[in-house]
Every structure is written in C-alpha cells, then in structure tokens.
PDB file of C-alpha atoms in Angstrom:
ATOM      1  CA  MET A1112     -11.032  23.855 -21.595  1.00 59.00           C
ATOM      2  CA  TRP A1113     -12.356  22.220 -24.755  1.00 71.00           C
ATOM      3  CA  VAL A1114     -11.516  18.504 -24.959  1.00 83.00           C
ATOM      4  CA  THR A1115     -11.637  16.616 -28.255  1.00 84.00           C
ATOM      5  CA  GLY A1116     -11.521  12.888 -28.919  1.00 84.00           C
ATOM      6  CA  GLU A1117     -10.464  10.765 -31.880  1.00 89.00           C
ATOM      7  CA  TYR A1118      -9.389   7.219 -32.633  1.00 91.00           C
ATOM      8  CA  PHE A1119      -6.873   5.353 -34.807  1.00 94.00           C
ATOM      9  CA  ASP A1120      -6.988   1.848 -36.251  1.00 92.00           C
ATOM     10  CA  SER A1121      -3.315   1.333 -37.145  1.00 93.00           C
ATOM     11  CA  MET A1122       0.079   1.795 -35.526  1.00 93.00           C
ATOM     12  CA  ARG A1123       1.234   3.812 -38.518  1.00 95.00           C
ATOM     13  CA  ALA A1124      -1.568   6.327 -38.010  1.00 96.00           C
ATOM     14  CA  VAL A1125      -0.650   6.590 -34.311  1.00 96.00           C
ATOM     15  CA  GLU A1126       3.014   7.114 -35.175  1.00 95.00           C
ATOM     16  CA  LEU A1127       2.169   9.975 -37.513  1.00 95.00           C
ATOM     17  CA  ALA A1128      -0.217  11.605 -35.038  1.00 95.00           C
ATOM     18  CA  ALA A1129       2.111  11.269 -32.026  1.00 94.00           C
ATOM     19  CA  ARG A1130       5.125  12.811 -33.822  1.00 93.00           C
ATOM     20  CA  GLY A1131       7.628  11.090 -31.568  1.00 94.00           C
ATOM     21  CA  ARG A1132       5.919  11.982 -28.285  1.00 95.00           C
ATOM     22  CA  LEU A1133       5.129   8.344 -27.490  1.00 95.00           C
ATOM     23  CA  SER A1134       8.766   7.255 -27.624  1.00 92.00           C
ATOM     24  CA  THR A1135      10.293   8.889 -24.544  1.00 87.00           C
ATOM     25  CA  ALA A1136       8.579   7.280 -21.528  1.00 88.00           C
ATOM     26  CA  ALA A1137      10.848   5.865 -18.828  1.00 83.00           C
ATOM     27  CA  GLU A1138       8.783   2.668 -18.656  1.00 86.00           C
ATOM     28  CA  PRO A1139       9.032   0.533 -21.811  1.00 89.00           C
ATOM     29  CA  PHE A1140       5.364  -0.543 -21.574  1.00 89.00           C
ATOM     30  CA  ALA A1141       4.296   3.063 -22.292  1.00 91.00           C
ATOM     31  CA  ARG A1142       6.266   3.469 -25.528  1.00 93.00           C
ATOM     32  CA  LEU A1143       4.983   3.152 -29.047  1.00 94.00           C
ATOM     33  CA  ASP A1144       7.744   0.678 -29.918  1.00 93.00           C
ATOM     34  CA  TRP A1145       6.367  -1.699 -27.264  1.00 92.00           C
ATOM     35  CA  PHE A1146       2.847  -1.518 -28.680  1.00 92.00           C
ATOM     36  CA  LYS A1147       4.151  -2.040 -32.206  1.00 92.00           C
ATOM     37  CA  ARG A1148       6.012  -5.146 -31.066  1.00 91.00           C
ATOM     38  CA  VAL A1149       2.904  -6.471 -29.305  1.00 89.00           C
ATOM     39  CA  TRP A1150       0.799  -5.907 -32.410  1.00 89.00           C
ATOM     40  CA  ALA A1151       3.326  -7.621 -34.633  1.00 88.00           C
ATOM     41  CA  HIS A1152       2.448 -10.815 -32.731  1.00 87.00           C
ATOM     42  CA  ALA A1153      -1.279 -10.239 -32.161  1.00 84.00           C
ATOM     43  CA  ALA A1154      -3.749 -13.035 -32.865  1.00 81.00           C
ATOM     44  CA  PRO A1155      -5.527 -13.072 -36.235  1.00 84.00           C
ATOM     45  CA  GLY A1156      -8.742 -11.090 -36.165  1.00 83.00           C
ATOM     46  CA  GLU A1157      -7.656  -8.591 -33.523  1.00 87.00           C
ATOM     47  CA  ARG A1158      -7.588  -4.993 -34.715  1.00 90.00           C
ATOM     48  CA  PRO A1159      -6.140  -1.895 -33.040  1.00 92.00           C
ATOM     49  CA  LEU A1160      -8.566   0.588 -31.523  1.00 93.00           C
ATOM     50  CA  ILE A1161      -6.501   3.453 -30.111  1.00 95.00           C
ATOM     51  CA  ALA A1162      -8.308   6.396 -28.561  1.00 95.00           C
ATOM     52  CA  ARG A1163      -6.774   9.833 -28.040  1.00 95.00           C
ATOM     53  CA  ALA A1164      -8.273  12.793 -26.176  1.00 96.00           C
ATOM     54  CA  ARG A1165      -6.688  16.268 -26.380  1.00 95.00           C
ATOM     55  CA  ALA A1166      -6.997  19.544 -24.518  1.00 95.00           C
ATOM     56  CA  GLY A1167      -4.404  22.115 -25.530  1.00 92.00           C
ATOM     57  CA  ALA A1168      -0.975  20.485 -25.214  1.00 92.00           C
ATOM     58  CA  ALA A1169      -2.303  17.696 -22.977  1.00 96.00           C
ATOM     59  CA  GLU A1170      -3.172  14.270 -24.375  1.00 96.00           C
ATOM     60  CA  ALA A1171      -4.444  10.933 -23.104  1.00 97.00           C
ATOM     61  CA  TRP A1172      -3.962   7.714 -25.091  1.00 97.00           C
ATOM     62  CA  LEU A1173      -5.721   4.374 -24.575  1.00 96.00           C
ATOM     63  CA  PHE A1174      -4.291   1.444 -26.549  1.00 95.00           C
ATOM     64  CA  LEU A1175      -7.037  -1.137 -27.047  1.00 94.00           C
ATOM     65  CA  ALA A1176      -7.728  -4.108 -29.282  1.00 92.00           C
ATOM     66  CA  ARG A1177     -11.043  -4.799 -30.940  1.00 91.00           C
ATOM     67  CA  THR A1178     -11.556  -8.565 -30.634  1.00 89.00           C
ATOM     68  CA  ARG A1179     -15.206  -8.719 -31.746  1.00 89.00           C
ATOM     69  CA  PRO A1180     -17.507  -6.248 -33.462  1.00 87.00           C
ATOM     70  CA  ALA A1181     -18.944  -5.093 -30.116  1.00 89.00           C
ATOM     71  CA  ARG A1182     -16.059  -5.821 -27.747  1.00 93.00           C
ATOM     72  CA  ALA A1183     -12.562  -4.487 -27.068  1.00 93.00           C
ATOM     73  CA  VAL A1184      -9.825  -5.284 -24.553  1.00 93.00           C
ATOM     74  CA  ALA A1185      -6.535  -3.852 -23.360  1.00 90.00           C
ATOM     75  CA  THR A1186      -3.766  -4.337 -25.926  1.00 77.00           C
ATOM     76  CA  PRO A1187      -3.417  -8.128 -26.189  1.00 63.00           C
ATOM     77  CA  GLY A1188      -0.472 -10.456 -25.833  1.00 62.00           C
ATOM     78  CA  PRO A1189       1.022 -12.778 -23.196  1.00 63.00           C
ATOM     79  CA  HIS A1190       3.888 -10.352 -22.572  1.00 64.00           C
ATOM     80  CA  PHE A1191       1.763  -7.253 -22.076  1.00 63.00           C
ATOM     81  CA  ALA A1192       2.670  -6.523 -18.454  1.00 74.00           C
ATOM     82  CA  ARG A1193      -0.037  -4.074 -17.431  1.00 85.00           C
ATOM     83  CA  PHE A1194      -2.434  -1.550 -18.838  1.00 92.00           C
ATOM     84  CA  ALA A1195      -2.400   2.191 -18.159  1.00 94.00           C
ATOM     85  CA  PRO A1196      -3.553   5.398 -19.802  1.00 96.00           C
ATOM     86  CA  ILE A1197      -0.643   7.304 -21.328  1.00 96.00           C
ATOM     87  CA  PHE A1198      -0.632  11.032 -20.637  1.00 97.00           C
ATOM     88  CA  LEU A1199       1.419  13.587 -22.534  1.00 96.00           C
ATOM     89  CA  GLY A1200       1.862  17.241 -21.688  1.00 95.00           C
ATOM     90  CA  GLU A1201       1.775  16.695 -17.896  1.00 94.00           C
ATOM     91  CA  PRO A1202      -1.966  17.269 -17.285  1.00 96.00           C
ATOM     92  CA  ASP A1203      -3.009  17.655 -13.644  1.00 96.00           C
ATOM     93  CA  GLU A1204      -5.489  15.195 -12.125  1.00 95.00           C
ATOM     94  CA  PRO A1205      -8.705  17.137 -12.985  1.00 95.00           C
ATOM     95  CA  LEU A1206      -7.554  17.428 -16.593  1.00 96.00           C
ATOM     96  CA  GLN A1207      -6.616  13.738 -16.653  1.00 97.00           C
ATOM     97  CA  ARG A1208     -10.171  12.885 -15.581  1.00 96.00           C
ATOM     98  CA  ALA A1209     -11.591  15.176 -18.267  1.00 95.00           C
ATOM     99  CA  LEU A1210      -9.420  13.565 -20.940  1.00 96.00           C
ATOM    100  CA  ILE A1211     -10.448  10.039 -19.900  1.00 97.00           C
ATOM    101  CA  ARG A1212     -14.110  11.070 -19.858  1.00 95.00           C
ATOM    102  CA  ALA A1213     -13.785  12.421 -23.407  1.00 94.00           C
ATOM    103  CA  ALA A1214     -12.143   9.188 -24.589  1.00 94.00           C
ATOM    104  CA  ALA A1215     -14.872   7.145 -22.884  1.00 94.00           C
ATOM    105  CA  ARG A1216     -17.613   9.113 -24.607  1.00 92.00           C
ATOM    106  CA  ARG A1217     -15.866   8.749 -27.936  1.00 90.00           C
ATOM    107  CA  LEU A1218     -15.571   4.977 -27.538  1.00 91.00           C
ATOM    108  CA  ARG A1219     -19.335   4.680 -27.069  1.00 88.00           C
ATOM    109  CA  LEU A1220     -19.778   5.816 -30.682  1.00 85.00           C
ATOM    110  CA  PHE A1221     -18.141   2.671 -32.112  1.00 82.00           C
ATOM    111  CA  GLY A1222     -20.979   0.290 -31.303  1.00 82.00           C
ATOM    112  CA  LEU A1223     -19.080  -1.284 -28.430  1.00 89.00           C
ATOM    113  CA  SER A1224     -21.059  -2.986 -25.711  1.00 93.00           C
ATOM    114  CA  ARG A1225     -18.139  -4.052 -23.506  1.00 95.00           C
ATOM    115  CA  LEU A1226     -14.536  -3.144 -22.711  1.00 95.00           C
ATOM    116  CA  SER A1227     -12.141  -5.216 -20.585  1.00 95.00           C
ATOM    117  CA  LEU A1228      -9.159  -3.306 -19.214  1.00 95.00           C
ATOM    118  CA  GLY A1229      -6.312  -4.554 -17.065  1.00 91.00           C
ATOM    119  CA  PRO A1230      -4.391  -5.608 -15.216  1.00 93.00           C
ATOM    120  CA  MET A1231      -3.506  -2.142 -13.936  1.00 94.00           C
ATOM    121  CA  LEU A1232      -2.268  -0.337 -10.846  1.00 95.00           C
ATOM    122  CA  PRO A1233      -5.021   0.677  -8.400  1.00 96.00           C
ATOM    123  CA  GLU A1234      -4.517   4.397  -9.040  1.00 97.00           C
ATOM    124  CA  HIS A1235      -4.940   3.901 -12.785  1.00 97.00           C
ATOM    125  CA  ALA A1236      -8.015   1.755 -12.207  1.00 97.00           C
ATOM    126  CA  ALA A1237      -9.568   4.469 -10.008  1.00 97.00           C
ATOM    127  CA  LEU A1238      -8.875   7.150 -12.616  1.00 97.00           C
ATOM    128  CA  LEU A1239     -10.309   5.105 -15.472  1.00 97.00           C
ATOM    129  CA  ALA A1240     -13.318   3.955 -13.450  1.00 97.00           C
ATOM    130  CA  SER A1241     -14.184   7.572 -12.610  1.00 96.00           C
ATOM    131  CA  GLY A1242     -13.720   8.774 -16.184  1.00 96.00           C
ATOM    132  CA  PHE A1243     -15.725   5.972 -17.770  1.00 96.00           C
ATOM    133  CA  ARG A1244     -18.580   6.314 -15.277  1.00 96.00           C
ATOM    134  CA  ARG A1245     -18.784  10.009 -16.092  1.00 95.00           C
ATOM    135  CA  GLY A1246     -18.561   9.087 -19.761  1.00 94.00           C
ATOM    136  CA  GLY A1247     -21.714   6.962 -19.512  1.00 94.00           C
ATOM    137  CA  TRP A1248     -20.325   3.462 -18.917  1.00 94.00           C
ATOM    138  CA  THR A1249     -21.244   0.946 -16.230  1.00 95.00           C
ATOM    139  CA  VAL A1250     -18.076  -0.058 -14.370  1.00 96.00           C
ATOM    140  CA  VAL A1251     -17.354  -3.310 -12.496  1.00 96.00           C
ATOM    141  CA  GLU A1252     -13.957  -3.735 -10.803  1.00 95.00           C
ATOM    142  CA  HIS A1253     -12.166  -6.971  -9.944  1.00 93.00           C
ATOM    143  CA  ALA A1254      -8.857  -7.939  -8.344  1.00 94.00           C
ATOM    144  CA  ALA A1255      -6.255  -9.200 -10.817  1.00 91.00           C
ATOM    145  CA  ALA A1256      -2.667 -10.445 -10.493  1.00 89.00           C
ATOM    146  CA  THR A1257      -0.163  -9.319  -7.855  1.00 93.00           C
ATOM    147  CA  SER A1258       2.753  -7.074  -8.833  1.00 93.00           C
ATOM    148  CA  PHE A1259       6.091  -7.286  -6.997  1.00 95.00           C
ATOM    149  CA  THR A1260       8.597  -4.425  -6.881  1.00 96.00           C
ATOM    150  CA  LEU A1261      11.663  -3.222  -4.970  1.00 97.00           C
ATOM    151  CA  ASP A1262      12.818   0.366  -4.493  1.00 98.00           C
ATOM    152  CA  VAL A1263      16.569   0.268  -3.982  1.00 98.00           C
ATOM    153  CA  GLY A1264      16.884   3.720  -2.426  1.00 96.00           C
ATOM    154  CA  GLY A1265      20.618   4.068  -3.023  1.00 96.00           C
ATOM    155  CA  ARG A1266      21.519   0.751  -1.363  1.00 98.00           C
ATOM    156  CA  HIS A1267      24.036  -1.791  -2.622  1.00 98.00           C
ATOM    157  CA  PHE A1268      22.904  -5.323  -3.332  1.00 98.00           C
ATOM    158  CA  GLU A1269      24.608  -6.523  -0.173  1.00 98.00           C
ATOM    159  CA  ASP A1270      22.399  -4.190   1.889  1.00 97.00           C
ATOM    160  CA  VAL A1271      19.266  -5.485   0.176  1.00 97.00           C
ATOM    161  CA  TRP A1272      20.404  -9.082   0.553  1.00 97.00           C
ATOM    162  CA  GLU A1273      21.044  -8.645   4.267  1.00 96.00           C
ATOM    163  CA  GLY A1274      17.398  -7.677   4.717  1.00 95.00           C
ATOM    164  CA  CYS A1275      16.056 -10.741   2.882  1.00 95.00           C
ATOM    165  CA  SER A1276      14.508 -13.635   4.764  1.00 94.00           C
ATOM    166  CA  ALA A1277      16.493 -16.517   6.220  1.00 96.00           C
ATOM    167  CA  ARG A1278      14.577 -19.001   4.047  1.00 95.00           C
ATOM    168  CA  LEU A1279      15.665 -17.110   0.916  1.00 96.00           C
ATOM    169  CA  HIS A1280      19.311 -17.151   2.063  1.00 97.00           C
ATOM    170  CA  GLU A1281      18.970 -20.899   2.609  1.00 97.00           C
ATOM    171  CA  ARG A1282      17.476 -21.522  -0.830  1.00 96.00           C
ATOM    172  CA  VAL A1283      20.193 -19.548  -2.617  1.00 97.00           C
ATOM    173  CA  ALA A1284      22.901 -21.361  -0.679  1.00 97.00           C
ATOM    174  CA  THR A1285      21.472 -24.816  -1.433  1.00 96.00           C
ATOM    175  CA  GLY A1286      22.723 -25.121  -5.000  1.00 94.00           C
ATOM    176  CA  ALA A1287      25.543 -22.600  -4.908  1.00 94.00           C
ATOM    177  CA  ARG A1288      28.286 -25.173  -5.579  1.00 95.00           C
ATOM    178  CA  GLN A1289      26.475 -26.906  -8.427  1.00 97.00           C
ATOM    179  CA  LEU A1290      24.909 -23.952 -10.232  1.00 98.00           C
ATOM    180  CA  HIS A1291      26.838 -21.702 -12.604  1.00 98.00           C
ATOM    181  CA  VAL A1292      25.364 -18.367 -13.694  1.00 98.00           C
ATOM    182  CA  GLU A1293      26.024 -16.389 -16.867  1.00 98.00           C
ATOM    183  CA  ILE A1294      24.588 -12.911 -17.491  1.00 98.00           C
ATOM    184  CA  ALA A1295      24.833 -11.614 -21.060  1.00 98.00           C
ATOM    185  CA  ASP A1296      23.937  -8.288 -22.621  1.00 97.00           C
ATOM    186  CA  LEU A1297      23.330  -9.602 -26.126  1.00 96.00           C
ATOM    187  CA  VAL A1298      21.489 -12.447 -27.807  1.00 96.00           C
ATOM    188  CA  THR A1299      23.677 -15.137 -29.357  1.00 96.00           C
ATOM    189  CA  PRO A1300      22.542 -18.323 -31.136  1.00 96.00           C
ATOM    190  CA  ARG A1301      23.966 -20.464 -28.322  1.00 96.00           C
ATOM    191  CA  LEU A1302      22.233 -18.544 -25.562  1.00 97.00           C
ATOM    192  CA  TRP A1303      18.927 -18.436 -27.389  1.00 97.00           C
ATOM    193  CA  GLU A1304      19.046 -22.172 -28.003  1.00 97.00           C
ATOM    194  CA  GLU A1305      19.227 -22.591 -24.226  1.00 98.00           C
ATOM    195  CA  VAL A1306      16.337 -20.151 -23.740  1.00 98.00           C
ATOM    196  CA  GLU A1307      14.238 -22.218 -26.135  1.00 97.00           C
ATOM    197  CA  LEU A1308      15.164 -25.436 -24.336  1.00 97.00           C
ATOM    198  CA  LEU A1309      13.601 -23.875 -21.233  1.00 97.00           C
ATOM    199  CA  GLY A1310      10.396 -22.923 -23.038  1.00 95.00           C
ATOM    200  CA  GLY A1311      11.259 -19.486 -24.406  1.00 93.00           C
ATOM    201  CA  THR A1312      10.026 -20.244 -27.924  1.00 92.00           C
ATOM    202  CA  ASP A1313       7.723 -17.213 -28.184  1.00 90.00           C
ATOM    203  CA  ALA A1314       8.623 -15.063 -31.215  1.00 92.00           C
ATOM    204  CA  PHE A1315       7.720 -11.955 -29.218  1.00 92.00           C
ATOM    205  CA  LEU A1316      10.377 -12.837 -26.655  1.00 94.00           C
ATOM    206  CA  ARG A1317      12.997 -13.310 -29.362  1.00 95.00           C
ATOM    207  CA  ASP A1318      12.143  -9.915 -30.873  1.00 94.00           C
ATOM    208  CA  LEU A1319      12.328  -8.299 -27.437  1.00 95.00           C
ATOM    209  CA  GLY A1320      15.747  -9.837 -26.836  1.00 96.00           C
ATOM    210  CA  GLN A1321      17.063  -8.724 -30.202  1.00 96.00           C
ATOM    211  CA  ASP A1322      15.729  -5.179 -29.825  1.00 95.00           C
ATOM    212  CA  ALA A1323      17.129  -4.916 -26.298  1.00 97.00           C
ATOM    213  CA  THR A1324      20.502  -6.127 -27.598  1.00 97.00           C
ATOM    214  CA  LEU A1325      20.554  -3.272 -30.101  1.00 96.00           C
ATOM    215  CA  ASP A1326      19.436  -0.797 -27.427  1.00 94.00           C
ATOM    216  CA  ARG A1327      22.088  -2.153 -25.009  1.00 96.00           C
ATOM    217  CA  THR A1328      19.417  -2.676 -22.347  1.00 97.00           C
ATOM    218  CA  LEU A1329      19.337  -6.506 -22.336  1.00 98.00           C
ATOM    219  CA  ARG A1330      20.286  -8.640 -19.347  1.00 98.00           C
ATOM    220  CA  LEU A1331      19.838 -12.309 -20.215  1.00 98.00           C
ATOM    221  CA  GLY A1332      20.644 -14.688 -17.391  1.00 98.00           C
ATOM    222  CA  ILE A1333      21.233 -18.441 -17.727  1.00 98.00           C
ATOM    223  CA  VAL A1334      22.018 -20.819 -14.870  1.00 98.00           C
ATOM    224  CA  ARG A1335      23.431 -24.269 -15.632  1.00 98.00           C
ATOM    225  CA  VAL A1336      24.285 -27.535 -13.973  1.00 98.00           C
ATOM    226  CA  GLY A1337      27.342 -28.600 -15.910  1.00 96.00           C
ATOM    227  CA  ASP A1338      26.438 -27.800 -19.528  1.00 96.00           C
ATOM    228  CA  ALA A1339      22.684 -28.144 -19.048  1.00 97.00           C
ATOM    229  CA  PRO A1340      20.584 -24.962 -18.657  1.00 98.00           C
ATOM    230  CA  VAL A1341      18.157 -25.226 -15.740  1.00 98.00           C
ATOM    231  CA  ALA A1342      16.830 -21.662 -15.421  1.00 98.00           C
ATOM    232  CA  ALA A1343      16.726 -18.464 -17.458  1.00 98.00           C
ATOM    233  CA  GLN A1344      15.496 -14.889 -17.056  1.00 97.00           C
ATOM    234  CA  LEU A1345      15.229 -11.965 -19.452  1.00 97.00           C
ATOM    235  CA  TRP A1346      15.421  -8.455 -17.975  1.00 97.00           C
ATOM    236  CA  THR A1347      15.881  -5.010 -19.438  1.00 97.00           C
ATOM    237  CA  VAL A1348      17.582  -2.180 -17.558  1.00 97.00           C
ATOM    238  CA  GLU A1349      17.369   1.496 -18.490  1.00 95.00           C
ATOM    239  CA  HIS A1350      16.936   4.918 -16.910  1.00 92.00           C
ATOM    240  CA  GLY A1351      17.491   3.459 -13.440  1.00 95.00           C
ATOM    241  CA  HIS A1352      14.688   0.887 -13.841  1.00 96.00           C
ATOM    242  CA  ALA A1353      15.060  -2.889 -14.159  1.00 97.00           C
ATOM    243  CA  PHE A1354      12.178  -4.946 -15.542  1.00 96.00           C
ATOM    244  CA  ALA A1355      11.945  -8.742 -15.362  1.00 95.00           C
ATOM    245  CA  HIS A1356      10.038  -9.727 -18.516  1.00 93.00           C
ATOM    246  CA  TRP A1357      10.323 -13.515 -18.491  1.00 94.00           C
ATOM    247  CA  ARG A1358      11.552 -16.346 -16.296  1.00 95.00           C
ATOM    248  CA  ALA A1359      11.701 -20.113 -16.640  1.00 96.00           C
ATOM    249  CA  GLU A1360      12.978 -23.025 -14.582  1.00 96.00           C
ATOM    250  CA  ASP A1361      13.519 -26.720 -15.230  1.00 97.00           C
ATOM    251  CA  ARG A1362      11.180 -28.530 -12.846  1.00 95.00           C
ATOM    252  CA  ALA A1363      13.604 -31.435 -12.565  1.00 96.00           C
ATOM    253  CA  ALA A1364      16.228 -29.143 -10.977  1.00 97.00           C
ATOM    254  CA  ARG A1365      13.976 -27.327  -8.507  1.00 95.00           C
ATOM    255  CA  GLN A1366      15.595 -28.997  -5.493  1.00 97.00           C
ATOM    256  CA  LEU A1367      18.629 -26.787  -6.242  1.00 97.00           C
ATOM    257  CA  PHE A1368      16.526 -23.594  -6.448  1.00 97.00           C
ATOM    258  CA  PRO A1369      18.143 -22.364  -9.679  1.00 98.00           C
ATOM    259  CA  ALA A1370      15.539 -19.601 -10.147  1.00 96.00           C
ATOM    260  CA  ASP A1371      16.451 -18.077  -6.787  1.00 97.00           C
ATOM    261  CA  GLN A1372      20.161 -18.359  -7.528  1.00 97.00           C
ATOM    262  CA  LEU A1373      19.613 -16.599 -10.847  1.00 98.00           C
ATOM    263  CA  THR A1374      17.393 -13.879  -9.385  1.00 97.00           C
ATOM    264  CA  ALA A1375      20.077 -13.112  -6.796  1.00 98.00           C
ATOM    265  CA  SER A1376      22.685 -12.767  -9.555  1.00 98.00           C
ATOM    266  CA  MET A1377      20.437 -10.678 -11.782  1.00 98.00           C
ATOM    267  CA  LEU A1378      19.527  -8.412  -8.888  1.00 98.00           C
ATOM    268  CA  ARG A1379      23.176  -7.997  -7.863  1.00 98.00           C
ATOM    269  CA  TYR A1380      24.091  -7.044 -11.431  1.00 98.00           C
ATOM    270  CA  ALA A1381      21.164  -4.626 -11.819  1.00 98.00           C
ATOM    271  CA  ILE A1382      21.946  -2.835  -8.552  1.00 98.00           C
ATOM    272  CA  ASN A1383      25.741  -2.908  -8.299  1.00 98.00           C
ATOM    273  CA  VAL A1384      26.664  -2.684 -12.006  1.00 98.00           C
ATOM    274  CA  ASP A1385      23.701  -0.985 -13.701  1.00 98.00           C
ATOM    275  CA  HIS A1386      22.853   1.149 -10.636  1.00 98.00           C
ATOM    276  CA  ALA A1387      19.115   0.474 -11.026  1.00 98.00           C
ATOM    277  CA  GLN A1388      17.035   2.151  -8.345  1.00 97.00           C
ATOM    278  CA  HIS A1389      13.700   0.472  -9.078  1.00 97.00           C
ATOM    279  CA  ILE A1390      13.235  -3.257  -9.697  1.00 97.00           C
ATOM    280  CA  ASP A1391      10.004  -4.546 -11.213  1.00 96.00           C
ATOM    281  CA  PHE A1392       9.866  -8.315 -10.785  1.00 95.00           C
ATOM    282  CA  GLY A1393       6.618  -8.493 -12.730  1.00 91.00           C
ATOM    283  CA  GLN A1394       3.554 -10.480 -11.755  1.00 89.00           C
ATOM    284  CA  GLY A1395       3.327 -13.905 -10.187  1.00 82.00           C
ATOM    285  CA  ARG A1396       2.727 -15.836  -6.999  1.00 79.00           C
ATOM    286  CA  ALA A1397       4.034 -14.759  -3.617  1.00 75.00           C
ATOM    287  CA  ALA A1398       5.724 -18.148  -3.255  1.00 76.00           C
ATOM    288  CA  GLU A1399       7.971 -17.304  -6.215  1.00 83.00           C
ATOM    289  CA  LEU A1400       8.511 -13.548  -5.916  1.00 92.00           C
ATOM    290  CA  GLY A1401       7.372 -12.457  -2.478  1.00 92.00           C
ATOM    291  CA  ASP A1402      10.721 -12.990  -0.743  1.00 94.00           C
ATOM    292  CA  TRP A1403      12.492 -10.757  -3.263  1.00 95.00           C
ATOM    293  CA  ALA A1404      10.098  -7.817  -3.295  1.00 96.00           C
ATOM    294  CA  GLU A1405       9.594  -5.179  -0.643  1.00 95.00           C
ATOM    295  CA  GLU A1406       6.272  -4.073  -2.078  1.00 96.00           C
ATOM    296  CA  ARG A1407       3.434  -6.128  -3.463  1.00 95.00           C
ATOM    297  CA  ARG A1408       0.310  -4.619  -4.982  1.00 94.00           C
ATOM    298  CA  VAL A1409      -2.867  -6.340  -6.073  1.00 94.00           C
ATOM    299  CA  LEU A1410      -3.575  -5.080  -9.563  1.00 95.00           C
ATOM    300  CA  ARG A1411      -7.102  -4.312 -10.740  1.00 95.00           C
ATOM    301  CA  ARG A1412      -9.211  -5.207 -13.748  1.00 95.00           C
ATOM    302  CA  LEU A1413     -12.162  -3.196 -15.048  1.00 96.00           C
ATOM    303  CA  GLU A1414     -15.146  -4.544 -16.955  1.00 96.00           C
ATOM    304  CA  LEU A1415     -16.929  -1.664 -18.673  1.00 96.00           C
ATOM    305  CA  PHE A1416     -20.414  -1.959 -20.145  1.00 95.00           C
ATOM    306  CA  ASN A1417     -22.259   0.414 -22.458  1.00 93.00           C
ATOM    307  CA  PRO A1418     -25.833   0.687 -21.078  1.00 91.00           C
ATOM    308  CA  ARG A1419     -27.074   2.000 -24.421  1.00 84.00           C
ATOM    309  CA  ARG A1420     -26.399  -1.434 -25.910  1.00 69.00           C
ATOM    310  CA  PRO A1421     -28.955  -4.073 -24.810  1.00 63.00           C
ATOM    311  CA  ALA A1422     -26.333  -6.776 -25.379  1.00 71.00           C
ATOM    312  CA  ALA A1423     -24.402  -5.360 -22.378  1.00 70.00           C
ATOM    313  CA  TRP A1424     -27.234  -5.569 -19.840  1.00 61.00           C
ATOM    314  CA  ALA A1425     -27.066  -9.249 -18.878  1.00 71.00           C
ATOM    315  CA  PRO A1426     -23.227  -9.432 -18.780  1.00 69.00           C
ATOM    316  CA  ALA A1427     -23.150  -6.277 -16.637  1.00 68.00           C
ATOM    317  CA  LEU A1428     -25.548  -7.792 -14.097  1.00 76.00           C
ATOM    318  CA  ALA A1429     -23.587 -11.044 -14.034  1.00 75.00           C
ATOM    319  CA  ALA A1430     -20.266  -9.202 -13.582  1.00 74.00           C
ATOM    320  CA  ARG A1431     -21.695  -7.175 -10.704  1.00 74.00           C
ATOM    321  CA  ALA A1432     -22.952 -10.308  -8.992  1.00 68.00           C
ATOM    322  CA  THR A1433     -19.557 -11.975  -9.384  1.00 70.00           C
ATOM    323  CA  ALA A1434     -17.757  -8.923  -7.994  1.00 69.00           C
ATOM    324  CA  LEU A1435     -19.973  -8.939  -4.907  1.00 58.00           C
ATOM    325  CA  VAL A1436     -19.227 -12.548  -3.957  1.00 48.00           C
ATOM    326  CA  ARG A1437     -15.587 -12.812  -5.003  1.00 55.00           C
ATOM    327  CA  ARG A1438     -13.003 -12.224  -2.293  1.00 50.00           C
ATOM    328  CA  PRO A1439     -10.012  -9.974  -3.116  1.00 46.00           C
ATOM    329  CA  GLN A1440      -7.130 -11.844  -4.705  1.00 46.00           C
ATOM    330  CA  LEU A1441      -3.995 -11.705  -2.560  1.00 42.00           C
ATOM    331  CA  ASP A1442      -1.530 -13.763  -4.587  1.00 39.00           C
TER     332      ASP A1442
END
C-alpha cells in the first residue's frame, strides 16, 4: 500500500486536516484539544512540527516541537504526561510500522539532526524505534520515569482498599481525625485560591481545571486542617478512566499524611461514584505512589539522530556510551 507523509506547523492546520478525527480518543493526552492547550502555554521560540503519514483510511500522527533549527522534541510542557504516536483508522501492526517509517523519512527532510521523544510506554518506544531505524535514523533508548496505574476490574473501593498494604492503612488512619476532605466537580475562586496556596499557580493547570469544569470531568480534591489547605489533587474522570494530573502537599503537615488521605478519598469517589475502571496515578516515585498502584511500568525515552547530518555524529556516540553504562531506572 502506498504511504504518504506530510507535516504541519500550526494547530489550526492540523485541525483542518484532521476534520474532527483527533477529538474522540478515550485518553485526553491523545486529543487535539490537549495539544492545543499545551501549545497555548509553550515557551517562546518553540514551534509546532506535526508529522502525519497516511495509507488509505489509516493515519499516524506525531506531535513534536521544534526547539532549535536542527532539533525537535516531543510536544513540550510540564503537564505533558507521556508521548505516543496517534493512530486513526485502526491500522494493524505492520501498517503502523509502515506509517511510522514514512513519518521518519519525511522528518529527515527538514534539516533535523536530532529528535528527543518521551517519556512513553515500552510498546510505543519499540514501535517508534523500529520505524525510525528503518527510516534511516540512529536510535538510542533510555529509561525514563515510572508510571503507576490500577485496573479496577469491577471491584468496589473497599475491595481495592482491603488489598492495600498495612503501612498505607496506617498512614491514612494517622490524620483521619484532623484532616477534612472536599471533592468538587467545578472550579470556584475559593477553591482555586487554595490550589494556588499549595503551588498550583501554573496557567496551564487553571485552564485544564476550567475546561474540565465545562466538560463535567473535573474532580478537584482539597484536604484541610481547620481552614488551612494542606494538600490538593486535580483529576479528570471520563469514559471509565481516571487520570491524576497534579498533586501537591504542604511539607509542614506531612506527619499527618494528607496526600494519602486525599488519594484514598479521590480513589473512593472515582471507583464508587464515577465507576472508573482504570486509574492512572501519573508518574512519580514509588515512595509516593507505589502503595496505591497495582502496576508500575518504567517508561522509555528515545534519542534519535540523523546520520546524514554531521552535527549528529558526536551526540549519537555520546548517547550510546551513556546508554551502555547507565543502569535501568526503577523509580
């Protein structure tokens, strides 16, 4: 099958080309609205570089950012959870590889010497590594952050909680009498003032909260000691999936474990009220998230070098040497 490749340098051009097909994914990080929000808060000087490969009704999209004349990275932003190719038209695995290879070849025409992609799930990293190698790139893979998830499998929260560790039960019980939890489904000035007191001053986060309020997918949790907020979390819940986008805790109150108390409440609400069947706690350290998740996966990062560009030779050798001596990241 003939595969064609093209690229776009604006979200408006992508919106016109996609004709609504990038707005229906179950995961919010694969929707055009998410990328538009990320780009609304991108750093000055970063420009979109979005590649699309097509074969019949099948498409593959790669959302990148050009940060320098010869370098591009996965779509930027502190709230960009993970990178992945977006496939439309349900291509099988051989066609997915062909689409990625076509996009990789196309990207070599833009004078790029290096691409940095990630963090991403291991299966996405393997697919992209194969496609870019066949597209003429040198590929170096590294371990990245750890992702923590929970598949509910039809259980109630009480069933999940019963299977949690004794140390987690002890932490949640520690501050139970002093901590008071509120879970809201809309942003109000009072609640957002408390979020900002806990460090949630990022404009991206405010936009996410406002958009999720309108979409009725927001779950904003605040835990207080008296009137003082000591922890906060922002989740969205839709299509049976719950995503933890942001969390914060007052260090001065850590002896009461407010973050654990809030996670327990958020999880109970997501499972028992929203009937979520998949919980994505995001990325972090095992000490913070490991007791809540039933699956942890070390994400991957790819460094891709264009051997036709002499400027890529030395960085490619250095990246390979680093990959050989670096131990896999576990937390």
